[in-house]
Short mmCIF file of C-alpha atoms and ligand atoms in Angstrom, two decimals:
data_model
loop_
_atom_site.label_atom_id
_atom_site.label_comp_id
_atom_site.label_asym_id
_atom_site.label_seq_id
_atom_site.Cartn_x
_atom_site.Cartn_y
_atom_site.Cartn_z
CA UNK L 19 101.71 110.57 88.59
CA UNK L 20 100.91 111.04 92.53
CA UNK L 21 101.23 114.46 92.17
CA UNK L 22 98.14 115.04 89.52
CA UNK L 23 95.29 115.99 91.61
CA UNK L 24 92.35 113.66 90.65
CA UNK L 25 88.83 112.95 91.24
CA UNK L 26 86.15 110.08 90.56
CA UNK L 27 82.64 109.52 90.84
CA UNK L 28 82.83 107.14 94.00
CA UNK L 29 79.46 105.31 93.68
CA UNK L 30 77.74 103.54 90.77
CA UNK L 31 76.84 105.33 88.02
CA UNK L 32 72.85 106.04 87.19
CA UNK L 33 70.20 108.01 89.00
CA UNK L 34 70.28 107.80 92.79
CA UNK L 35 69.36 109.68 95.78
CA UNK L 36 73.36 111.12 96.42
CA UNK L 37 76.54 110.42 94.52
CA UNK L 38 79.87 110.93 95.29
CA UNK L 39 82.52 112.27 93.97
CA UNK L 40 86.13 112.05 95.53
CA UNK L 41 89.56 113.89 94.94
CA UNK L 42 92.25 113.34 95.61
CA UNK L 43 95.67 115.32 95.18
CA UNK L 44 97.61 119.12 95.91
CA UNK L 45 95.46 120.90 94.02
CA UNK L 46 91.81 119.22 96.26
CA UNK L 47 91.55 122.82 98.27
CA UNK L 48 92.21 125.14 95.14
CA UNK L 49 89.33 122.93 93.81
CA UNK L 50 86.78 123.08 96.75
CA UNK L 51 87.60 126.87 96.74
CA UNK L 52 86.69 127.47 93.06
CA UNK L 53 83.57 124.86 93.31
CA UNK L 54 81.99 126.06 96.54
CA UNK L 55 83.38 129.29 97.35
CA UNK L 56 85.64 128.42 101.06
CA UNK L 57 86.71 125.22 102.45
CA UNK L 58 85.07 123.66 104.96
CA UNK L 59 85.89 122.47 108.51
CA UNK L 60 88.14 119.50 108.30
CA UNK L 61 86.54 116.17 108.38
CA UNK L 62 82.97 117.82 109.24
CA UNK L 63 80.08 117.46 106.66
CA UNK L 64 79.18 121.19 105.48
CA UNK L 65 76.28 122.33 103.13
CA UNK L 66 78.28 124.31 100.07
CA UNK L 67 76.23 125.77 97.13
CA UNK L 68 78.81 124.91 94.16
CA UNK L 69 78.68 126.50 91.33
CA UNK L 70 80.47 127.01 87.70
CA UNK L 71 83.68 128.98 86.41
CA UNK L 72 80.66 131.79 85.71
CA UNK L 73 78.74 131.47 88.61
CA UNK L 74 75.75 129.23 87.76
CA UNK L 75 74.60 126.70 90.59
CA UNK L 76 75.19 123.22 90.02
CA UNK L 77 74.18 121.45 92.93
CA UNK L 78 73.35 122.03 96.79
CA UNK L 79 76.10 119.44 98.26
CA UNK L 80 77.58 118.09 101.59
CA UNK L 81 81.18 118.67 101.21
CA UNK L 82 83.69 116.96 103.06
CA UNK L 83 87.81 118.20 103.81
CA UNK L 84 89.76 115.64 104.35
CA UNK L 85 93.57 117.42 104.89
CA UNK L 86 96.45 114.74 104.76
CA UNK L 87 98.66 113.02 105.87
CA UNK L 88 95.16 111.78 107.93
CA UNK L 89 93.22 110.72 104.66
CA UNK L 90 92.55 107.68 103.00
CA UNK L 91 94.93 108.33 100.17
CA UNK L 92 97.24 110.24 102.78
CA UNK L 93 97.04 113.44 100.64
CA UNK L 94 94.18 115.89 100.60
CA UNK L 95 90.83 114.85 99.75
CA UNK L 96 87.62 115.79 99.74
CA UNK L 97 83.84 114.08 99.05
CA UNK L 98 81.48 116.05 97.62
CA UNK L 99 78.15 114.71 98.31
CA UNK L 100 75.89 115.58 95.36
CA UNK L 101 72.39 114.89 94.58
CA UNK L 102 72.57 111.57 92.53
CA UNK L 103 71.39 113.02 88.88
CA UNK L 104 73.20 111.97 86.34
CA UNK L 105 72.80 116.16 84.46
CA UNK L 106 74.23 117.05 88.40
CA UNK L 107 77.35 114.66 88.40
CA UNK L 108 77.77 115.32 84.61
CA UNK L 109 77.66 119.00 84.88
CA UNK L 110 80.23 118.94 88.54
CA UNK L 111 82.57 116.43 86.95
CA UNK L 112 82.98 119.00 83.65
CA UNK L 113 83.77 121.53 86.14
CA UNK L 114 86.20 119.45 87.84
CA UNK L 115 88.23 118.76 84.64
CA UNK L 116 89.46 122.14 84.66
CA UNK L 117 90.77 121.36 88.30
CA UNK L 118 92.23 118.14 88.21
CA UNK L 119 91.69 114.96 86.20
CA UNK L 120 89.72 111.53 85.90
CA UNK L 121 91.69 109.18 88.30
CA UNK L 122 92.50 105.85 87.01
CA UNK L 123 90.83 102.67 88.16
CA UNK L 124 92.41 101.52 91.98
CA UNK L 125 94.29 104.48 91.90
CA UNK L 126 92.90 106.27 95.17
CA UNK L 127 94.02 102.71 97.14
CA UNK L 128 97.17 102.86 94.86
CA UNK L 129 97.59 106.39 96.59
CA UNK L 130 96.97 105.24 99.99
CA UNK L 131 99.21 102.21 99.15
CA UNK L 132 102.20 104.40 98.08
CA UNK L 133 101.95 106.48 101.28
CA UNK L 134 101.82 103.78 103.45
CA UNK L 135 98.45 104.01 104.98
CA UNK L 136 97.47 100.27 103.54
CA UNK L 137 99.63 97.62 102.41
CA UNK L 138 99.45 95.58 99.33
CA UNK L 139 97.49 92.68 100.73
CA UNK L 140 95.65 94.90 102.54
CA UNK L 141 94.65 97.02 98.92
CA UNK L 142 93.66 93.41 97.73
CA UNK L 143 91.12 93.21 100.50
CA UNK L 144 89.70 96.66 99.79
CA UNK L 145 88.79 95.50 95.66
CA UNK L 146 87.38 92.20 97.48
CA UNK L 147 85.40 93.97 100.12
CA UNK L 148 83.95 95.84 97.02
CA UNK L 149 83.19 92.95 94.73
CA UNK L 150 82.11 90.59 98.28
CA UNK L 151 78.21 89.26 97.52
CA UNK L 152 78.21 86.91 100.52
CA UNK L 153 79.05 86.82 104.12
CA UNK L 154 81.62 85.07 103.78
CA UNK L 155 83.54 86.80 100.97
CA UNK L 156 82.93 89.93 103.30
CA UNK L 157 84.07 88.23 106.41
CA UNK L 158 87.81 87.31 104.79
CA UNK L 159 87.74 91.13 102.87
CA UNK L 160 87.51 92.66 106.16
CA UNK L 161 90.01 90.57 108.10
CA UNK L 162 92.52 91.10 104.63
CA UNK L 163 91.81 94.66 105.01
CA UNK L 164 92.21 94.69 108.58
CA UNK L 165 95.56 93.23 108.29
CA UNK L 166 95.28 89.35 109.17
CA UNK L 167 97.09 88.11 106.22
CA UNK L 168 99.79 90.58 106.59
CA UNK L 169 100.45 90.27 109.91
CA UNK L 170 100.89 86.88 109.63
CA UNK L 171 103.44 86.88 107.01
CA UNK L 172 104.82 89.87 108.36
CA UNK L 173 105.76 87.71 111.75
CA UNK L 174 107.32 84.62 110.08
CA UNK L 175 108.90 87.27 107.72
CA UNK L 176 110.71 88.87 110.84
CA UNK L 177 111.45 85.42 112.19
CA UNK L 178 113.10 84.86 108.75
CA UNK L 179 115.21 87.90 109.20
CA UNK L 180 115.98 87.43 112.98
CA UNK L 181 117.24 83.36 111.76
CA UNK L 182 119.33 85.53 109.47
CA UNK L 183 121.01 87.81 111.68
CA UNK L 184 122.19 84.21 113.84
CA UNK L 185 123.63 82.88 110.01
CA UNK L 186 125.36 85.75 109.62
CA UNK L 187 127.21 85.79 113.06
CA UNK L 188 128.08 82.53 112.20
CA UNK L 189 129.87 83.32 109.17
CA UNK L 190 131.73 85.61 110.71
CA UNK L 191 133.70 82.80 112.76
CA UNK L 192 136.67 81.97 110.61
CA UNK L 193 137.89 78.88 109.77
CA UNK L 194 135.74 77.01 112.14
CA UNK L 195 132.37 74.77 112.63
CA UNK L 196 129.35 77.13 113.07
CA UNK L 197 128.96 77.12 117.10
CA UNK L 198 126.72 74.25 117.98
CA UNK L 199 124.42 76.57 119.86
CA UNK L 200 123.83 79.04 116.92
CA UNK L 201 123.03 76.60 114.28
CA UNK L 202 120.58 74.34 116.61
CA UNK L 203 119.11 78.05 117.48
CA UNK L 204 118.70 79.15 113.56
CA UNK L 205 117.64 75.38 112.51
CA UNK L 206 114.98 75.02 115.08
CA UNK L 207 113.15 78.61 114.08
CA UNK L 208 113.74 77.65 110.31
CA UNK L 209 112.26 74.15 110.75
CA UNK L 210 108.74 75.75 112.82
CA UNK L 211 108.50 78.05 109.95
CA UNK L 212 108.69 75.39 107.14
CA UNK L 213 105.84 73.79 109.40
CA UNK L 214 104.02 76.79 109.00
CA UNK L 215 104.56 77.22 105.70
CA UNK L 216 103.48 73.94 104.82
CA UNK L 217 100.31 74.43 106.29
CA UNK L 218 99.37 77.38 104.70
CA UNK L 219 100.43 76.04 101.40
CA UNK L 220 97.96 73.15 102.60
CA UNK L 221 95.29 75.62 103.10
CA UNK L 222 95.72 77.41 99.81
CA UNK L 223 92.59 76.16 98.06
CA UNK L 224 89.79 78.01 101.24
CA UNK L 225 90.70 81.41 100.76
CA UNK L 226 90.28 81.40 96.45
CA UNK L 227 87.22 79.12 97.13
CA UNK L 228 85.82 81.86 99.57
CA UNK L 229 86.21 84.21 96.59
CA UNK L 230 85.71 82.15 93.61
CA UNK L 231 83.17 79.73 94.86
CA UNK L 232 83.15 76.37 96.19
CA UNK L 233 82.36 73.86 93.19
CA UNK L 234 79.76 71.27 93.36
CA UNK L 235 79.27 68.42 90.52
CA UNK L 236 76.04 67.02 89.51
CA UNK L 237 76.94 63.30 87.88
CA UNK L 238 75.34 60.39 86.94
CA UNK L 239 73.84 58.38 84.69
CA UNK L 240 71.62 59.38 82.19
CA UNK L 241 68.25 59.73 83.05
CA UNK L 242 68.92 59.88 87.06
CA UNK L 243 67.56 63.16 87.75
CA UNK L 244 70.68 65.21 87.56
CA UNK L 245 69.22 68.29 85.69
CA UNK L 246 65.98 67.99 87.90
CA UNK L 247 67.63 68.17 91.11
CA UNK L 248 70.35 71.01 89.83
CA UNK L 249 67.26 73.01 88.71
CA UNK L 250 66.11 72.36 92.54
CA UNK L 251 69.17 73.55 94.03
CA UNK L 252 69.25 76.71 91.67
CA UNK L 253 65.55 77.60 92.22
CA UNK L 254 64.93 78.26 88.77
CA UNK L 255 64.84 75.86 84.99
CA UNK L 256 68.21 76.76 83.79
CA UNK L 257 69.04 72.76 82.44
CA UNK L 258 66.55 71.12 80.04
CA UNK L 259 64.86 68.16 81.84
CA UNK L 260 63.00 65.38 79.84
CA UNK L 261 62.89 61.68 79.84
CA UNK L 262 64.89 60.98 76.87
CA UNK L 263 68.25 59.87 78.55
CA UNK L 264 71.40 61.92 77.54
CA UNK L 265 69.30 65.36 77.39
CA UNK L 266 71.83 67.11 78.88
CA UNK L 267 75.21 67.51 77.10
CA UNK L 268 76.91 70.38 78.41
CA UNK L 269 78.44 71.49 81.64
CA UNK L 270 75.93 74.26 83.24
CA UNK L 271 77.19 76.18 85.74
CA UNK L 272 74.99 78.42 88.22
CA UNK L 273 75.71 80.40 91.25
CA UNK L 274 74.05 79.65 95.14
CA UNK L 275 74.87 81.21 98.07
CA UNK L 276 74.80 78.56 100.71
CA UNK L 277 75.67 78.82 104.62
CA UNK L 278 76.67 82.29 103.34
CA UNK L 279 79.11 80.76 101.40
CA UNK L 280 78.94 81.01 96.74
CA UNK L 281 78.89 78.22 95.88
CA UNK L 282 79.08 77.03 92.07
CA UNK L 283 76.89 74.37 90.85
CA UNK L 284 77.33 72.13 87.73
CA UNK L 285 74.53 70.14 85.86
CA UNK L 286 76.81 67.70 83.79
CA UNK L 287 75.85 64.91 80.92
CA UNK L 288 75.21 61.55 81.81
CA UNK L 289 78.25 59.20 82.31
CA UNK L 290 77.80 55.64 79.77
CA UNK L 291 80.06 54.97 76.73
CA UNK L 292 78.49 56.61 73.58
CA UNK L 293 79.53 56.28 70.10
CA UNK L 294 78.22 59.81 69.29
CA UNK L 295 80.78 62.07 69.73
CA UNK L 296 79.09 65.09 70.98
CA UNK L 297 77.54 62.78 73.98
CA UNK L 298 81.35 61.55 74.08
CA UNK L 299 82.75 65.44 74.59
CA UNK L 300 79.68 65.68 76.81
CA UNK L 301 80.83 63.04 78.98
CA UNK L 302 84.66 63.93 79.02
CA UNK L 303 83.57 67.70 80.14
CA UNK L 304 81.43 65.76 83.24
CA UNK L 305 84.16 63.76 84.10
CA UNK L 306 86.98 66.69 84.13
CA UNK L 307 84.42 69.06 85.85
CA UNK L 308 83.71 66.22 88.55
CA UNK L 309 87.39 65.93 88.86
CA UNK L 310 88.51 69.27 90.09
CA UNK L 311 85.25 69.61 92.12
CA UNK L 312 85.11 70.29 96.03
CA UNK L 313 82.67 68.11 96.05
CA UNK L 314 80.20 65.82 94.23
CA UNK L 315 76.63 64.71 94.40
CA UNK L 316 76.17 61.23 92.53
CA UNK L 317 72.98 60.83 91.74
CA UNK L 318 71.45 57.69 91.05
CA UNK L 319 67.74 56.74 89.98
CA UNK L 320 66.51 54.61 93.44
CA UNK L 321 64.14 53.49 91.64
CA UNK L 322 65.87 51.78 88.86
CA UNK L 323 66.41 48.46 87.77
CA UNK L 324 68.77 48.64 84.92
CA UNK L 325 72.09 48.41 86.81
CA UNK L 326 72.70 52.24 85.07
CA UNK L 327 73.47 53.24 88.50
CA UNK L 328 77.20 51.81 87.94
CA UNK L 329 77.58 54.66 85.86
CA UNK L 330 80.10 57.69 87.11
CA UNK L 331 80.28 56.05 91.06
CA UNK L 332 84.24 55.68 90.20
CA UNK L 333 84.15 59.61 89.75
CA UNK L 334 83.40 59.91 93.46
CA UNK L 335 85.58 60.07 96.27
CA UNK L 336 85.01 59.26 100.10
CA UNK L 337 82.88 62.32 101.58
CA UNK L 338 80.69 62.69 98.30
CA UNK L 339 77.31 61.93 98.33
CA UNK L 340 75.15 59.76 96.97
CA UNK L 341 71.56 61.26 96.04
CA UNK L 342 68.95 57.93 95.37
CA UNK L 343 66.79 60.45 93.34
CA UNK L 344 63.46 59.42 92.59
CA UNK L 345 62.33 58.04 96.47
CA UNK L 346 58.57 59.16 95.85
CA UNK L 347 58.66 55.98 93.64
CA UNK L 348 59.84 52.26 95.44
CA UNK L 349 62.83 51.73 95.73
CA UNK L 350 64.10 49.05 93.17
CA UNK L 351 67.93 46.89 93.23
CA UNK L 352 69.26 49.75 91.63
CA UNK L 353 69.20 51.85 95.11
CA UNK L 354 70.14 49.29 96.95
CA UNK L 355 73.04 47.88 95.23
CA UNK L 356 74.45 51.86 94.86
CA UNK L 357 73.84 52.29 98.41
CA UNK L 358 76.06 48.95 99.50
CA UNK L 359 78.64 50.21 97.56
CA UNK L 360 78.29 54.06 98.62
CA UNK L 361 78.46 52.38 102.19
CA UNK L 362 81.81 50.68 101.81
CA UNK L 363 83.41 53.80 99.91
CA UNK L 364 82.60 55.92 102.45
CA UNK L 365 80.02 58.03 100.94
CA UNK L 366 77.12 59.85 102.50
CA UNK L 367 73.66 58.58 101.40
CA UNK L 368 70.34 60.80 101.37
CA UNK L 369 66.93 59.74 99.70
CA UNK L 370 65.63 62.77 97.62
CA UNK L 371 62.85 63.20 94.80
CA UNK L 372 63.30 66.06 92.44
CA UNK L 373 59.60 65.76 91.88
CA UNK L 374 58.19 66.15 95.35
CA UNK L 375 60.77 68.13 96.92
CA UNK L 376 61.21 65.24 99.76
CA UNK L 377 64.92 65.51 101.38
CA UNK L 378 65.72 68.48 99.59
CA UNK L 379 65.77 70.32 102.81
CA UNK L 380 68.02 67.99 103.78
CA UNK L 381 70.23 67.96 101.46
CA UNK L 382 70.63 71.52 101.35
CA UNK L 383 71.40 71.58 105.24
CA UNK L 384 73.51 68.85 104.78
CA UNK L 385 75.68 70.69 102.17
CA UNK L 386 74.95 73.80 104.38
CA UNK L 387 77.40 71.87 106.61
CA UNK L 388 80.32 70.38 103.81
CA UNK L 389 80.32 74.04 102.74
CA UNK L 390 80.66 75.72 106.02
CA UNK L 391 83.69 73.42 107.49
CA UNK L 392 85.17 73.25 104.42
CA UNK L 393 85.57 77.15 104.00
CA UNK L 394 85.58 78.72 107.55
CA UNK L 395 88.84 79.90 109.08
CA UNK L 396 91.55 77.78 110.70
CA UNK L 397 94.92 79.23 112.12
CA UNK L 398 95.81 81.01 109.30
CA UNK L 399 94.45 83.73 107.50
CA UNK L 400 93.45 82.16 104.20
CA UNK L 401 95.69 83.09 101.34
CA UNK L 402 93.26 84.25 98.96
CA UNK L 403 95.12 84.76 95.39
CA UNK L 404 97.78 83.01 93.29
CA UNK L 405 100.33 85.51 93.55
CA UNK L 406 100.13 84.92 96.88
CA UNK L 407 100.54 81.25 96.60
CA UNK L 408 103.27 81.68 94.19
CA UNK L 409 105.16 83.68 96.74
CA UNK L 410 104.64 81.27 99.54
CA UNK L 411 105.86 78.39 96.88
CA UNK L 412 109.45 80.09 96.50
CA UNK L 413 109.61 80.98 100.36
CA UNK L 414 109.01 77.35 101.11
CA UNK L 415 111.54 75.98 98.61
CA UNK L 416 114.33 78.81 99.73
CA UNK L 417 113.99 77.62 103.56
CA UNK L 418 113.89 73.92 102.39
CA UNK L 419 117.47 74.32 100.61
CA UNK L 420 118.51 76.83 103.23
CA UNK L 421 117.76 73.97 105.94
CA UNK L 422 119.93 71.65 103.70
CA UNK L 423 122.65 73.84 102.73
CA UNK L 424 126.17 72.33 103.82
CA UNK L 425 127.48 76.24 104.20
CA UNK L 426 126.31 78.51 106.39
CA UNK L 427 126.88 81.61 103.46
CA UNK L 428 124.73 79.43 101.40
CA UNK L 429 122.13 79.26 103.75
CA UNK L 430 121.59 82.43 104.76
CA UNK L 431 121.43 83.30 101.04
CA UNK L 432 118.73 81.43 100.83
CA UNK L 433 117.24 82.40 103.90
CA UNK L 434 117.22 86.08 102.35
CA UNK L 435 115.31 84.82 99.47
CA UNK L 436 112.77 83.08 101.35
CA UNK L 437 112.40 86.81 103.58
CA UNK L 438 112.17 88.28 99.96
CA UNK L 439 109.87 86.14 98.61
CA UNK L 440 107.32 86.48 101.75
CA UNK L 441 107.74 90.57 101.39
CA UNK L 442 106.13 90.62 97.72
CA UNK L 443 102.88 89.38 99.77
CA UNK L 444 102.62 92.39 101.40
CA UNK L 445 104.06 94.89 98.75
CA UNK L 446 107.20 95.32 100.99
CA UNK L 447 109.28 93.99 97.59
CA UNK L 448 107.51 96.31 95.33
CA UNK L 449 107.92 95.28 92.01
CA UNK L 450 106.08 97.82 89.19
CA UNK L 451 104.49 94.88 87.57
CA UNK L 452 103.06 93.50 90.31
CA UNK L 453 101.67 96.60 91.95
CA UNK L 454 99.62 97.70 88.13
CA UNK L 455 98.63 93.99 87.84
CA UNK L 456 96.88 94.52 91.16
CA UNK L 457 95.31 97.57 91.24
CA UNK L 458 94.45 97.62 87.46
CA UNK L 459 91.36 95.28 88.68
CA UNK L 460 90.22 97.85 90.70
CA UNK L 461 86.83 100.08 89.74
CA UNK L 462 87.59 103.56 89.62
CA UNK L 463 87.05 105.96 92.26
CA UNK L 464 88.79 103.50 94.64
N1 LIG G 521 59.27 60.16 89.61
C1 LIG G 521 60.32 60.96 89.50
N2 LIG G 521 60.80 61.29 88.29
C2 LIG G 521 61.88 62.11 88.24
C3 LIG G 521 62.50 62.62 89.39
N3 LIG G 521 63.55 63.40 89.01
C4 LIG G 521 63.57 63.38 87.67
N4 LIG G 521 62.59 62.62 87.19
C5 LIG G 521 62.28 62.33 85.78
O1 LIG G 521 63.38 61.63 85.23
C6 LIG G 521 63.59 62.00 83.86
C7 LIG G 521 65.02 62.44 83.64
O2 LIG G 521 65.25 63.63 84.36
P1 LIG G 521 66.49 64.58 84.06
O3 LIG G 521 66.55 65.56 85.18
O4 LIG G 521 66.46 65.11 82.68
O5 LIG G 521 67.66 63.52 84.20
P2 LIG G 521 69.23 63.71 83.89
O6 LIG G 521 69.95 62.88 84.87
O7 LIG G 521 69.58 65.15 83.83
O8 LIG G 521 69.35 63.06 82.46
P3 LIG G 521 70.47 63.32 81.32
O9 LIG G 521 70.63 64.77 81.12
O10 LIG G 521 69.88 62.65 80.13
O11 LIG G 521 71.71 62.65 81.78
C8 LIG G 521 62.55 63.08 83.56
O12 LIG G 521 61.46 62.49 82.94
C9 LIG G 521 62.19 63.60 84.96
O13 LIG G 521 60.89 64.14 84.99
C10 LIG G 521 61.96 62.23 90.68
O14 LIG G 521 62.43 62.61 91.75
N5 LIG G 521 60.88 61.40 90.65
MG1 LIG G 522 70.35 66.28 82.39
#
C-alpha cells in the first residue's frame, strides 16, 4: 500500500478562494513534472501554470515540493495550491488519476505514522485537532499532538522496563531469596507507578468529556420551568414550554460551548409517579440521563405551594444545584422548604426566573466555573479515548499481580505485560486492527 503514490483534496469540498490538493508517494515528482512542467524549489511556494496530458491550462497554482524523509508523511509530497473552483479541482484531480490515486481517509497521518514522524496517540490528536470546535478541545489536540500523552506513558513505560531488567537479574540467582536490595528497589518503582496509574485511571472521565462534552441535566418536577430555563441556556426554543404540567416527555439534548468548554445540555420530563406509560418511559429516560450526568440543575418552582418540589431532589448529588425558578414571583413554602433541604445536602442554591432573565447571568458564570475545574488539566495529560483506558486497565491489573506474585519469573512476566499493554497507547505494539480502527475515522486528505 505505502508505495502507491496518492493524492487528496486537502480542504473542504465546495467553492472557495484556494483548495488544496496533496500527494503523497514515489511517483509525487513524476507527477509535478507532467502537471506543471519542472519541479520547484524544495519547500518554497512557486507559481506553476499546470496543464493537461495535451497541453490545455487548468489552473495558475502555488506549488509546493516537499522531498522526504523531511515531510509530513516522510515520503515526497507536494501541495498544489489551486484556485478553489470546484470545474478547477475536478478537472486537476482527473489529471492526477493518471498519476497516482485517491488516498484513503487518515491515510497521509497513517503514512507519517508508519515512518515514524508521529506516533499513534499523537495521529489521534491530529483527527481531534481537525474535528476541535472549542478551545478547549483544541487545547488537549495540540498537547496530544505535541506529544504530552505519549511522553507520559512513554516514561512510566521505560520505568516498567528498567523494574524489569532488576526482575530479571534476580532470577538469575539460583536457588536463593531474591537479594533484599533488588526486590525493595523493583517493588518501590512498581508501587509509584501503580500510584500513577491509579490516578490516571481516576482521571479518565476529563479527557472524553473535553471531546465529547460535559453533560448537564435539567430535572424536576413538572411544571418547574425546566424546558424554559433549558431554552435559556440554549439561546433558542428547541423544548415545547406551556403550562400544562408533563409537556415535556423526552430527553432533548443541545450543544453550548461554555468557559470554552461543549458542553451538552438535557431538557428532561418531569419527575412524579404517572400511570401513563409514555410519561412513565418519560420519567425513567430523566432519571437515567440525570444519573450519568456531570452535573445537574434541579429546578424547583420558588414560587410554589404544592410540595411538588419533593419531586427528583433524591436524583441530586452534593455539588448540584438547585435553581428556585420562578423568583420574579414571591417566594412561597415550596422554595423554602427545597432550599433547607438543598442546604443540608450540600447543594448550591441560585434564584433564577426563566421569564425575566434575572440570575441567568449568574448561573451561567457559575457553571462557567463547575465546567472549567472540572475539565482543565491536572498532572496528567488527560487520556482522551477508550482504547486508551482499556490499555491503562490491563497495565494496572498486570503490575497489581506482578506486585503480588510469590515468584520473581512470575512477576516479571507480568511486569512485561503491563510494559506491553502501555505500548499499544502509543502504537509501539502495533496491532493491524487497532491501527485501521483508528485512522479509518479520519477525513481524507489527512
Ligand atoms: N412566572 C414565571 N413563569 C415561568 C417561569 N418559567 C417558566 N414559567 C412558566 O411555567 C410553566 C411551565 O414551564 P415549562 O418550562 O414548560 O416547565 P417544565 O418544567 O418544562 O414542565 P414539564 O415539561 O411539564 O415537566 C409555563 O407556563 C411557563 O411559562 C418563570 O421564571 N416565571
Ligand atoms: Mg418541560
Amino acid at each position: 500500500m505505502a508505495n502507491e503514490t496518492i493524492f487528496a483534496l486537502a480542504t473542504a469540498a465546495g467553492r472557495s478562494a484556494v483548495a488544496v490538493i496533496r500527494l503523497s508517494g514515489p511517483g509525487t515528482r513524476e507527477a509535478l513534472q507532467a502537471l506543471a512542467g519542472r519541479v520547484p524549489a524544495a519547500r518554497r511556494a512557486s507559481l506553476r501554470t499546470l496543464k493537461d496530458a495535451g497541453g490545455q491550462t487548468l489552473d495558475q497554482a502555488l506549488v509546493l515540493w516537499f522531498p522526504g524523509p523531511e515531510s509530513y508523511t516522510g515520503e515526497d509530497c507536494a501541495e498544489l495550491h489551486l484556485h478553489g473552483g470546484a470545474a478547477v479541482v475536478e478537472a486537476v484531480s482527473t489529471r492526477l488519476l493518471a498519476l497516482g490515486q485517491p488516498a484513503e481517509p487518515g491515510e497521509f497521518t497513517r503514512r507519517a505514522f508508519e515512518h515514524g514522524k508521529l506516533d499513534l496517540a499523537q495521529a489521534e490528536g491530529v483527527a481531534d485537532l481537525i474535528d476541535a470546535e472549542t478551545s478547549g478541545q483544541a487545547r488537549q489536540a495540540l498537547d496530544q499532538l505535541g506529544g504530552a500523552l505519549s511522553r507520559t506513558h512513554e516514561a512510566w513505560r521505560a520505568a516498567l522496563i528498567e523494574s524489569l531488567s532488576l526482575l530479571e537479574a534476580a532470577v538469575d540467582f539460583p536457588d536463593e531469596e531474591v537479594p533484599p536490595d533488588v526486590d525493595h528497589a523493583a517493588r518501590a518503582a512498581l508501587e509509584g507507578l501503580l500510584g500513577q496509574l491509579d490516578g490516571a485511571l481516576a482521571d479518565q472521565a476529563r479527557g472524553q468529556r473535553v471531546r465529547e462534552g460535559f453533560r448537564i441535566a435539567v430535572i424536576g418536577a413538572p411544571n418547574a420551568g425546566k424546558s424554559s430555563l433549558f431554552n435559556a441556556l440554549i439561546e433558542r426554543e428547541a423544548a415545547i414550554v406551556t403550562a400544562t404540567p408533563g409537556t415535556t416527555r423526552d430527553v432533548i439534548e443541545a450543544p453550548r460551548v461554555i468557559g470554552g468548554y461543549k458542553v451538552i445540555l438535557a431538557d428532561t420530563a418531569g419527575v412524579r409517579e404517572s400511570d401513563d406509560a409514555i410519561e412513565a418511559e418519560g420519567v425513567r429516560r430523566a432519571r437515567a440521563w440525570a444519573a450519568q450526568a456531570d452535573l445537574r440543575l434541579w429546578v424547583v418552582d420558588g414560587a410554589g405551594s404544592s410540595a411538588a418540589w419533593r419531586h427528583a431532589h433524591d436524583l441530586t448529588r452534593a455539588g448540584d444545584f438547585l435553581l428556585l425558578n420562578k423568583a420574579d414571583l414571591a417566594m412561597g413554602p415550596d422554595g423554602a422548604e427545597a432550599s433547607e433541604l438543598a442546604d443540608f445536602v450540600g447543594l448550591k442554591i441560585l434564584p433564577v426566573s426563566a421569564s425575566d432573565g434575572r440570575g441567568m447571568a449568574d448561573l451561567v458564570s457559575a457553571l462557567e466555573e463547575e465546567v472549567i475545574a472540572a475539565l482543565s488539566a491536572r498532572d496528567f495529560p488527560a487520556v482522551t479515548r477508550q482504547r486508551h483506558v482499556e490499555s491503562l486497565i490491563v497495565a494496572r491489573e498486570r503490575l497489581a499481580a506482578a506486585l503480588s506474585a510469590r515468584q520473581v519469573e512470575l512477576a516479571a512476566e507480568d511486569v512485561r505485560l503491563a510494559a506491553r499493554a502501555l505500548g499499544r497507547i502509543t502504537g509501539r505494539i502495533d496491532a493491524e486492527e487497532v491501527l485501521g480502527a483508528v485512522f479509518a475515522k479520519f477525513c481524507i486528505g489527512k
